[in-house]
CSV table of C-alpha atoms in Angstrom, one decimal:
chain,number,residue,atom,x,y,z
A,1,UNK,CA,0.0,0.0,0.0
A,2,UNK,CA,1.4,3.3,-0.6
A,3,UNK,CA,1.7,6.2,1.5
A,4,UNK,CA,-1.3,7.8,0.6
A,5,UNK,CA,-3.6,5.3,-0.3
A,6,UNK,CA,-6.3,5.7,-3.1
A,7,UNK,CA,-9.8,5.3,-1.9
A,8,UNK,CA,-13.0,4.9,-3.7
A,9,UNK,CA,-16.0,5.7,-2.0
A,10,UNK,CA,-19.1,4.7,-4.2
A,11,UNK,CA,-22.5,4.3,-1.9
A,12,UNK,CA,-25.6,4.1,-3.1
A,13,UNK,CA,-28.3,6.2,-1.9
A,14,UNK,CA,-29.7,5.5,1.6
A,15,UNK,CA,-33.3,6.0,0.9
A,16,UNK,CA,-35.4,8.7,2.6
A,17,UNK,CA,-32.1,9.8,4.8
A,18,UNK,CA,-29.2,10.4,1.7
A,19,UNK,CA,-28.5,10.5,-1.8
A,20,UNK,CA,-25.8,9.3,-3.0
A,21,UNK,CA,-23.6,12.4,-3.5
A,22,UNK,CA,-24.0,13.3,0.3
A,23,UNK,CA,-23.0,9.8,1.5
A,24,UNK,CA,-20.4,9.4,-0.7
A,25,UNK,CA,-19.0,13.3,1.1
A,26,UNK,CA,-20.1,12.0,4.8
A,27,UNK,CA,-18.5,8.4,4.4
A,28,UNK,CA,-15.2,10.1,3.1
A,29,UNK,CA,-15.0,12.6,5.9
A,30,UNK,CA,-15.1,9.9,7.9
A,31,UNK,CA,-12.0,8.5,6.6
A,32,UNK,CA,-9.7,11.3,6.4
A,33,UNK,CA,-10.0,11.9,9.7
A,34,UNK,CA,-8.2,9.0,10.0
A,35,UNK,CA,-6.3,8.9,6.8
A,36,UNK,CA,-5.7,12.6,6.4
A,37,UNK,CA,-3.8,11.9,3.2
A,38,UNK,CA,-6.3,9.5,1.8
A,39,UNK,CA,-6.7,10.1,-1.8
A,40,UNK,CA,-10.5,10.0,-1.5
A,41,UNK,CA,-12.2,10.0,-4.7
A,42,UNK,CA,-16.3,10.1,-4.6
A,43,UNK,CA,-18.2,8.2,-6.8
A,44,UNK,CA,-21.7,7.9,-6.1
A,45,UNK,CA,-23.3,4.9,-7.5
A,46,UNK,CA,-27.4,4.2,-8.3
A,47,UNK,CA,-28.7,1.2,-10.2
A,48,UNK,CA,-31.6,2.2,-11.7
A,49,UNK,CA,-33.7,2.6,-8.6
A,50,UNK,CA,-34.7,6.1,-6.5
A,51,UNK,CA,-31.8,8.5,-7.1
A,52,UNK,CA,-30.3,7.6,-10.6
A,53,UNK,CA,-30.6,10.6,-12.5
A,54,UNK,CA,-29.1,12.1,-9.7
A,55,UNK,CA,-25.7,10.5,-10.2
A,56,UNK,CA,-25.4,12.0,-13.7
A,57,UNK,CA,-24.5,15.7,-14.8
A,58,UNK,CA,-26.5,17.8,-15.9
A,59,UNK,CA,-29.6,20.5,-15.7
A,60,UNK,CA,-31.9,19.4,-13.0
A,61,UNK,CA,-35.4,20.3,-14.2
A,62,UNK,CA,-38.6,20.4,-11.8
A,63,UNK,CA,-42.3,20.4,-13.6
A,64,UNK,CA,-45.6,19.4,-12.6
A,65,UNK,CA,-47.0,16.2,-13.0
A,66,UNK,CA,-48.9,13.4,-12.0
A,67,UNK,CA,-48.1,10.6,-9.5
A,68,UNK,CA,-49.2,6.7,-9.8
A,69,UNK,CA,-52.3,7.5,-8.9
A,70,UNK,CA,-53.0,10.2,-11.0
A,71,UNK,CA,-53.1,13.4,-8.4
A,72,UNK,CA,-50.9,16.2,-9.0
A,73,UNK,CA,-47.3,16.3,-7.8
A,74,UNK,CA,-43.6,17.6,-8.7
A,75,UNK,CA,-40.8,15.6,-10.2
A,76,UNK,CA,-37.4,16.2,-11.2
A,77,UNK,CA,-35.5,15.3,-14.1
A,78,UNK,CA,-32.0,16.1,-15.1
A,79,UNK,CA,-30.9,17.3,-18.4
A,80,UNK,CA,-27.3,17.4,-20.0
A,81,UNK,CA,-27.8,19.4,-23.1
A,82,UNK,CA,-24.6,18.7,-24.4
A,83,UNK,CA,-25.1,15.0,-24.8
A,84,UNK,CA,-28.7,15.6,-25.7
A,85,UNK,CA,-29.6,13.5,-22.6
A,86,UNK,CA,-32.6,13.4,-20.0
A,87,UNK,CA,-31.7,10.8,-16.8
A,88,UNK,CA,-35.1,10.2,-15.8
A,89,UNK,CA,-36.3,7.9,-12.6
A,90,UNK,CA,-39.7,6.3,-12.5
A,91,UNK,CA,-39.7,6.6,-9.3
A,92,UNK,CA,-40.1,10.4,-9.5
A,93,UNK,CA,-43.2,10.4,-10.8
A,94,UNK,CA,-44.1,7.3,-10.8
A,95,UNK,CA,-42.8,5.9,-7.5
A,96,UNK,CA,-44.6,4.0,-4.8
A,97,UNK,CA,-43.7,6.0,-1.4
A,98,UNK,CA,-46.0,8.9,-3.0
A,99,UNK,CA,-49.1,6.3,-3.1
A,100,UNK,CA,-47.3,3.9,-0.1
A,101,UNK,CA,-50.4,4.6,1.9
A,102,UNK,CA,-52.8,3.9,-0.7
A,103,UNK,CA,-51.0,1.6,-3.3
A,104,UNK,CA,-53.2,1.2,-6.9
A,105,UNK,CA,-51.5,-1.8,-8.1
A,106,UNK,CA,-53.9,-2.3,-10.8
A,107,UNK,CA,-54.8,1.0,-11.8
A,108,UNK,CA,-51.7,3.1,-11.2
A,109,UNK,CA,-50.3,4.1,-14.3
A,110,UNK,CA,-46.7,6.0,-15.5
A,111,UNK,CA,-48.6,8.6,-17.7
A,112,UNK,CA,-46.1,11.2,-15.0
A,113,UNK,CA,-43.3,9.7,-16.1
A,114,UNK,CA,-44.1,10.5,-20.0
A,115,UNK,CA,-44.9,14.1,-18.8
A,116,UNK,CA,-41.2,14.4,-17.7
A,117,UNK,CA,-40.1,12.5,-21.2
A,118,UNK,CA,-42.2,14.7,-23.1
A,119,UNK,CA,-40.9,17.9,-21.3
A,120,UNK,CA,-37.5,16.7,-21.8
A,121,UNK,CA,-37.8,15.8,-25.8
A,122,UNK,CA,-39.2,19.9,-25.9
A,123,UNK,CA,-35.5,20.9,-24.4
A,124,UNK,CA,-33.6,19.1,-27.5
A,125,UNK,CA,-33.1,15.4,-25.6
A,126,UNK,CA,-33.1,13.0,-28.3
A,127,UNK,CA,-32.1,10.2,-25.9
A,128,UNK,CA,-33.8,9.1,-23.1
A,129,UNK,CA,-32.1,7.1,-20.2
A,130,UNK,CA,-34.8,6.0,-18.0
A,131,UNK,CA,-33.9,4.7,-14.3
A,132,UNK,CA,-36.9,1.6,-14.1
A,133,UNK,CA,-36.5,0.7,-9.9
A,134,UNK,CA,-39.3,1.9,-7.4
A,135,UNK,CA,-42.3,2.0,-9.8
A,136,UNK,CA,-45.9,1.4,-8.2
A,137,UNK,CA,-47.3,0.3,-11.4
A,138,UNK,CA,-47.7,-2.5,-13.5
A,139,UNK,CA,-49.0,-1.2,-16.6
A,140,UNK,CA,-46.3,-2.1,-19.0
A,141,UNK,CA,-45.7,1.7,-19.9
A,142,UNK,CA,-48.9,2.6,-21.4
A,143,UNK,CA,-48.8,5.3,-19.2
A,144,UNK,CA,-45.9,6.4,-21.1
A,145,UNK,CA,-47.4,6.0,-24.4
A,146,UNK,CA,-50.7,7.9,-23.5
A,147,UNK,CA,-48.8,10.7,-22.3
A,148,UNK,CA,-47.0,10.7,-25.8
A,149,UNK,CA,-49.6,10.4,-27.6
A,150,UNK,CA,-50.7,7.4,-28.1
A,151,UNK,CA,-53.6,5.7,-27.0
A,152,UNK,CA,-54.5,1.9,-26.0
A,153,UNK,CA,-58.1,1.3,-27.5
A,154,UNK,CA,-60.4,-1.8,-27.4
A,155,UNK,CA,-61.9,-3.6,-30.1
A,156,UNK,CA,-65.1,-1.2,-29.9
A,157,UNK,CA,-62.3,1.8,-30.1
A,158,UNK,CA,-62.3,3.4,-27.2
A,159,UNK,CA,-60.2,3.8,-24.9
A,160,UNK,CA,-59.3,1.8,-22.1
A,161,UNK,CA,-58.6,2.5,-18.7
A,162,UNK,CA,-55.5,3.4,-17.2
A,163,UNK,CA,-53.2,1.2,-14.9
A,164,UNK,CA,-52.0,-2.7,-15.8
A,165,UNK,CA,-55.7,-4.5,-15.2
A,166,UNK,CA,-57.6,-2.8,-17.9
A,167,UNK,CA,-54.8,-4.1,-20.6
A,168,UNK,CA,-56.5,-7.2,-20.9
A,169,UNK,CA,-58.9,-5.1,-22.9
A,170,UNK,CA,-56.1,-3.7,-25.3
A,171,UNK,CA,-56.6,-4.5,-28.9
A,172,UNK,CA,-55.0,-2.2,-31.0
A,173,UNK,CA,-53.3,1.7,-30.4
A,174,UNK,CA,-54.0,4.5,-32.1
A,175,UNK,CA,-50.8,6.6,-33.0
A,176,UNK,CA,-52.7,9.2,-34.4
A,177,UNK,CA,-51.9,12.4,-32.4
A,178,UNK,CA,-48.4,10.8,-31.6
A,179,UNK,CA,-45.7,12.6,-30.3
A,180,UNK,CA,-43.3,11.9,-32.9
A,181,UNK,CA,-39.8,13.0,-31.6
A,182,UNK,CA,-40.3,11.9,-28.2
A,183,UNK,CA,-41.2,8.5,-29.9
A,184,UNK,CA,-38.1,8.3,-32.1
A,185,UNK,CA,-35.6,9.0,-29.0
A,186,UNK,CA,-33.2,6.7,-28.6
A,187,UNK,CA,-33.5,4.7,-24.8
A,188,UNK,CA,-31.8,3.6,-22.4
A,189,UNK,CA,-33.3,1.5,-19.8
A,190,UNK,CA,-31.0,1.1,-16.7
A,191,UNK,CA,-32.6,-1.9,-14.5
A,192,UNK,CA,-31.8,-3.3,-11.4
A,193,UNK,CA,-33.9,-6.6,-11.9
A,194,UNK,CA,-33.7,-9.1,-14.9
A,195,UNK,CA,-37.1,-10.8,-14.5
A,196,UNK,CA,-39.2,-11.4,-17.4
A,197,UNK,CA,-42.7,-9.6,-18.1
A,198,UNK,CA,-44.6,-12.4,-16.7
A,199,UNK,CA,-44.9,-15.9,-15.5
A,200,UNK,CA,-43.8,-17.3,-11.6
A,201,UNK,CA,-40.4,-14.5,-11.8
A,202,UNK,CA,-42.4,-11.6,-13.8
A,203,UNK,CA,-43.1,-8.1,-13.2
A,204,UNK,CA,-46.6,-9.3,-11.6
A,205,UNK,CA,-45.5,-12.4,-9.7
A,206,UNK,CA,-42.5,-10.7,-7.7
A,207,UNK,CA,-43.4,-7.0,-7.4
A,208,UNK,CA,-47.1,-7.4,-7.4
A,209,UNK,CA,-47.1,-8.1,-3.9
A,210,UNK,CA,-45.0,-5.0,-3.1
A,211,UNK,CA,-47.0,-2.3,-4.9
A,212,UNK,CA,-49.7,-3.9,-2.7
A,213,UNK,CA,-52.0,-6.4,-5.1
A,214,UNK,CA,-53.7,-9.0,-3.7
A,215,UNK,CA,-53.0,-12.6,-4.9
A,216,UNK,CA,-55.7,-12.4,-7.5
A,217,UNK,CA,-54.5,-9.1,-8.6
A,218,UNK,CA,-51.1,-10.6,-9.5
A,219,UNK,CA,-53.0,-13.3,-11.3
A,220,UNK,CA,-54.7,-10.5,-13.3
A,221,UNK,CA,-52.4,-8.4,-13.7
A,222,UNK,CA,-49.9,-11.4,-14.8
A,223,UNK,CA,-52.5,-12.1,-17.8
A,224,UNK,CA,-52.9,-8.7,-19.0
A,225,UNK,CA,-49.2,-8.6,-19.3
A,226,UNK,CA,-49.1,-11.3,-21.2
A,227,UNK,CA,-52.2,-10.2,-23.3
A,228,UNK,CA,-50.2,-7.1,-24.3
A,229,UNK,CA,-47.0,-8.9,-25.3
A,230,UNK,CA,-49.2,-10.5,-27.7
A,231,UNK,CA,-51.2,-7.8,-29.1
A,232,UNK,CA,-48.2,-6.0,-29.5
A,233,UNK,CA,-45.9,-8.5,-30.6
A,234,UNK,CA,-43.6,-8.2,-27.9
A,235,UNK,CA,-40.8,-11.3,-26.5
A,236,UNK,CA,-41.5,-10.5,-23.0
A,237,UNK,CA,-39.1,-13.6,-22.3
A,238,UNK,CA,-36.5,-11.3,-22.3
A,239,UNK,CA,-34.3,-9.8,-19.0
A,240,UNK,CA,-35.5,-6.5,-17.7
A,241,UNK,CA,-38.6,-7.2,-19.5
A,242,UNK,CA,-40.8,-7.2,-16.6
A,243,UNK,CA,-38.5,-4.3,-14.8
A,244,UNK,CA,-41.1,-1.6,-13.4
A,245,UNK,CA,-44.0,-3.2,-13.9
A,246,UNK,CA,-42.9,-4.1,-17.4
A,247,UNK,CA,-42.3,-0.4,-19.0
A,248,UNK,CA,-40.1,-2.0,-21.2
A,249,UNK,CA,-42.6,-3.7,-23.3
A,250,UNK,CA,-44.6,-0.2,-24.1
A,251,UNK,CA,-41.0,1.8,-24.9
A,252,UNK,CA,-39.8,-1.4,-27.0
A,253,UNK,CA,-43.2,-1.3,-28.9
A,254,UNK,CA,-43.1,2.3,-29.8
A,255,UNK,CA,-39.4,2.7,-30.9
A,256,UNK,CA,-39.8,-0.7,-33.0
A,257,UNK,CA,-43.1,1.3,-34.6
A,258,UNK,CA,-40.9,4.1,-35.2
A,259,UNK,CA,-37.2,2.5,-36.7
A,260,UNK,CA,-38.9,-0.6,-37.6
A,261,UNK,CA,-36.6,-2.6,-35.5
A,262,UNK,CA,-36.0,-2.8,-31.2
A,263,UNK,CA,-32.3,-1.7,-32.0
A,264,UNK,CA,-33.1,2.0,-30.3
A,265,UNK,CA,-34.3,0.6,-27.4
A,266,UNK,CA,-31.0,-0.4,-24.8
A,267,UNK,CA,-31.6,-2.6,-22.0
A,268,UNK,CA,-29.3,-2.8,-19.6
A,269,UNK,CA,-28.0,-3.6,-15.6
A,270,UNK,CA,-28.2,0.3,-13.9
A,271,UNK,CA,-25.1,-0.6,-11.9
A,272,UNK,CA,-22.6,-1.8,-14.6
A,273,UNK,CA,-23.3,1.1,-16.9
A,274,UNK,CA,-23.1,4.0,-14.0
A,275,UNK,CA,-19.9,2.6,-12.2
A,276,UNK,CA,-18.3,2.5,-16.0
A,277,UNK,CA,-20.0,6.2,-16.7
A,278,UNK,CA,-18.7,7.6,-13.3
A,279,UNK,CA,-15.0,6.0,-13.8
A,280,UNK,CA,-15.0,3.8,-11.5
A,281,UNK,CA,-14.2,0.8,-13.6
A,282,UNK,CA,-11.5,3.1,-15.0
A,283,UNK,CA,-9.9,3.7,-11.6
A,284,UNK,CA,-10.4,0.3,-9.7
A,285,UNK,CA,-6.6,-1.3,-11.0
A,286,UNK,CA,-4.8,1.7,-9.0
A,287,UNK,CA,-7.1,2.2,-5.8
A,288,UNK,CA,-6.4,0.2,-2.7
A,289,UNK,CA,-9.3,0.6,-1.0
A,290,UNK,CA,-13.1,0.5,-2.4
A,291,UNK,CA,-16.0,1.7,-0.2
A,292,UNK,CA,-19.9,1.1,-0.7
A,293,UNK,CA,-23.3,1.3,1.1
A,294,UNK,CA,-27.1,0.9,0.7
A,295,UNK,CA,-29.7,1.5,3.3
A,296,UNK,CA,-30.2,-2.6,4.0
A,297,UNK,CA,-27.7,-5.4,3.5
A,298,UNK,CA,-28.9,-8.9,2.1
A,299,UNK,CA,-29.2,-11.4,-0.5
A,300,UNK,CA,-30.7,-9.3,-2.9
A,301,UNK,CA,-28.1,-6.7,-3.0
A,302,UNK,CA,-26.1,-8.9,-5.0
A,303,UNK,CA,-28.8,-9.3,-7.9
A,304,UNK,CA,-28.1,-6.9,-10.0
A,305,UNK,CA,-27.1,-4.0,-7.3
A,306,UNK,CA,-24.9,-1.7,-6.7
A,307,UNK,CA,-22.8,-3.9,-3.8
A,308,UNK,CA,-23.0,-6.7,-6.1
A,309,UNK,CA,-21.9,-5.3,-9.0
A,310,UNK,CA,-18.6,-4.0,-6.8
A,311,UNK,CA,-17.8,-7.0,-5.3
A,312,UNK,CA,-17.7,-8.7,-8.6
A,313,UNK,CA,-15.2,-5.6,-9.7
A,314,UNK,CA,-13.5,-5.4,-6.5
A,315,UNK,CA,-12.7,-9.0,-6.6
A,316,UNK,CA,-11.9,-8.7,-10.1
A,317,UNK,CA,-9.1,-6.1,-9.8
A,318,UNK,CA,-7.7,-7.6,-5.7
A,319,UNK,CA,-9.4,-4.7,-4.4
A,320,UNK,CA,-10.7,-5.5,-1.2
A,321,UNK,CA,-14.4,-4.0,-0.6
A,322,UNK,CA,-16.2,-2.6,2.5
A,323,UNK,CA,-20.0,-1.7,2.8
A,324,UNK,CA,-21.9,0.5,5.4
A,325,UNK,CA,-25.5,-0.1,5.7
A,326,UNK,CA,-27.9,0.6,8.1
A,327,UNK,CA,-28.8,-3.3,8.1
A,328,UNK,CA,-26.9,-6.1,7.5
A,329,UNK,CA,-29.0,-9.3,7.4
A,330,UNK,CA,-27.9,-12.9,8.3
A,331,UNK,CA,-27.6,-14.2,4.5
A,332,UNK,CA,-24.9,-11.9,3.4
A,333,UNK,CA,-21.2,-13.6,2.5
A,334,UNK,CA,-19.3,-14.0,5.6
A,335,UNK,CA,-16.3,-12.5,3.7
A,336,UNK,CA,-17.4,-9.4,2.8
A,337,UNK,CA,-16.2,-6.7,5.2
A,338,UNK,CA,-19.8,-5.4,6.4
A,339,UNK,CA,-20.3,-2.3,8.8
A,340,UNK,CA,-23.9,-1.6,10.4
A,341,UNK,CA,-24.2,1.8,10.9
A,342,UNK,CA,-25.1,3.6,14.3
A,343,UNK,CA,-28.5,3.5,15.4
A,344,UNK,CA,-29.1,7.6,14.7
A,345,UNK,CA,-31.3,10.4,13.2
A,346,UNK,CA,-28.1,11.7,11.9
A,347,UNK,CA,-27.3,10.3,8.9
A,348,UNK,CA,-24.3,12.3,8.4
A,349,UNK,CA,-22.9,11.2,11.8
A,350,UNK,CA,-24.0,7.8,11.3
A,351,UNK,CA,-22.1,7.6,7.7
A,352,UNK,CA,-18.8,9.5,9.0
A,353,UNK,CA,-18.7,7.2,11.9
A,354,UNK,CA,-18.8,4.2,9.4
A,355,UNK,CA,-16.0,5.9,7.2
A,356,UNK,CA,-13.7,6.3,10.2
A,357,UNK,CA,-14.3,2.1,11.6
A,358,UNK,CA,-13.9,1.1,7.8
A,359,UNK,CA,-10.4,3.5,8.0
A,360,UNK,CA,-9.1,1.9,11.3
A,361,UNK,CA,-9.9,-1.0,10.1
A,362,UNK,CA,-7.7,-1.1,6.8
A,363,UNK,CA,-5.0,1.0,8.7
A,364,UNK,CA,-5.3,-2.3,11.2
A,365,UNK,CA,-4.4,-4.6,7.7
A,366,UNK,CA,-8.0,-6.8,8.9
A,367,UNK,CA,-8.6,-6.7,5.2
């Protein structure tokens, strides 16, 4: 290790308490005060979930809109006109703690989140990177396409209700007042599941229960997925398929209808493409140390999430990896070098005390 060792502090966000930015500062002031000459470089980390677009540079942009549920609310957005970019999280508009007390699992819908695309398309973004973790819906981004234009009908013609139960009605859509810029964007849709739109590990099956539907709500809502793949000609076999509530099979529909072909349409894990984007992967070969955290420590964080997708980096370069979270559950690898935080109201002392154990501890050579 050399003198001044080169540290890598990439957290995610600690829901409701942190973003990412502000743990990434709290975690490294915790260290230099016991590494002074730590060569601390922050890198905060999202993977698709609550606090993505915040990770990137850019223009952030607050509007009106609409929640799950359909009542009025504000969401933000950021915007990098130089790349032409909007960085846009479902969760902002679309998110289940605005509708946590009274979830619509079958009739939410993400018609707030095409607001924000549509807003952003206005401003000059021709390419849309949409965050897809925290959604309350399960409509399979017909929200979306409402809010650009175009509208899900029956086989009477009219149109159908909003939200994922009312697609088992969907027969055809109608394109004609479509938004026709914001359709031909090219997307990017940064997931932090790979389930399939439906079946025992689809969008239905595994969130259902989360955005709060009832066992024969999942078995509805599972069949209207599946109804829609069909009418629109969809593989919903595919990963990320089924990722918030199964947005991708709207977005994939409409840029196919637009280029002819899926080929604008970019699914990928929200982890791996932000800790490339933020130079993380760039920097790992020279750092001695790498720092992460998330709000709770378990067996999921390592399906697709931001601590998984650093241990597998970590352990591909010898770097050794520690984590701060506020819980660490019982199934998490023994070797990993966990740290549960304090028990406080102060996030920023309960992340600066973290920093300085993970510190002592690498001083200590327990890595």
């Amino acid at each position: 290790m050399s003198t001044s060792p080169a540290i890598i502090i990439a957290p995610d966000s600690y829901k409701g308490t942190a973003t990412a930015t502000l743990a990434a500062q709290y975690l490294g002031e915790g260290v230099l005060e016991v590494i002074p000459d730590a060569s601390i470089t922050l890198a905060p980390m999202a993977d698709g979930g609550e606090g993505t677009s915040a990770v990137f540079d850019g223009e952030v942009i607050t509007l009106p809109t609409t929640n799950a549920a359909g009542r009025l609310t504000e969401a933000s957005y950021t915007f990098d006109e130089a790349t032409e970019t909007a960085y846009i999280d479902i969760a902002a508009a679309s998110g289940l703690p605005a509708v946590a007390d009274n979830p619509v699992p079958t009739t939410g819908d993400t018609y707030g989140t095409g607001v924000l695309i549509a807003d952003a398309v206005t401003r000059g973004a021709t390419r849309i990177v949409l965050g897809l973790g925290g959604s309350a819906t399960t409509d399979a981004g017909s929200g979306i396409l409402v809010a650009l234009g175009a509208v899900p009908r029956n086989k009477a013609g009219y149109g159908i209700a909003s939200g994922g139960e009312a697609l088992i009605d969907l027969d055809y859509i109608d394109t004609a007042l479509l938004n026709i810029p914001a359709a031909a964007v090219e997307w990017i849709l940064l997931t932090d599941v790979d389930a399939p739109a439906t079946g025992p590990t689809g969008a239905a099956a595994v969130f259902g229960p989360q955005k709060g539907a009832t066992p024969k709500q999942v078995t509805l809502l599972d069949a209207s997925l599946a109804h829609t793949c069909t009418q629109l000609d969809i593989d919903g076999t595919l990963p990320g398929m089924g990722a918030a509530g199964g947005i991708a099979i709207g977005i994939t529909w409409l840029s196919t209808l637009m280029h002819g072909t899926s080929g604008h349409v970019h699914i990928i894990p929200g982890a791996a493409l932000i800790a490339r984007s933020n130079g993380i992967e760039e920097a790992l070969p020279n750092a001695d140390l790498l720092i992460t955290g998330e709000g709770r420590l378990d067996s999921q964080s390592f399906t697709g999430k931001v601590v998984g997708t650093l241990q597998a980096l970590a352990q591909k370069n010898s770097v050794p990896l520690a984590v701060a979270a506020g819980i660490v559950a019982d199934d998490v690898p023994a070797e990993l070098h966990t740290y549960e935080m304090l028990k406080s109201s102060d996030v920023a002392a309960q992340l600066r005390d973290a920093g300085r154990r993970i510190a002592e501890d690498f001083l200590a050579n327990r890595f």
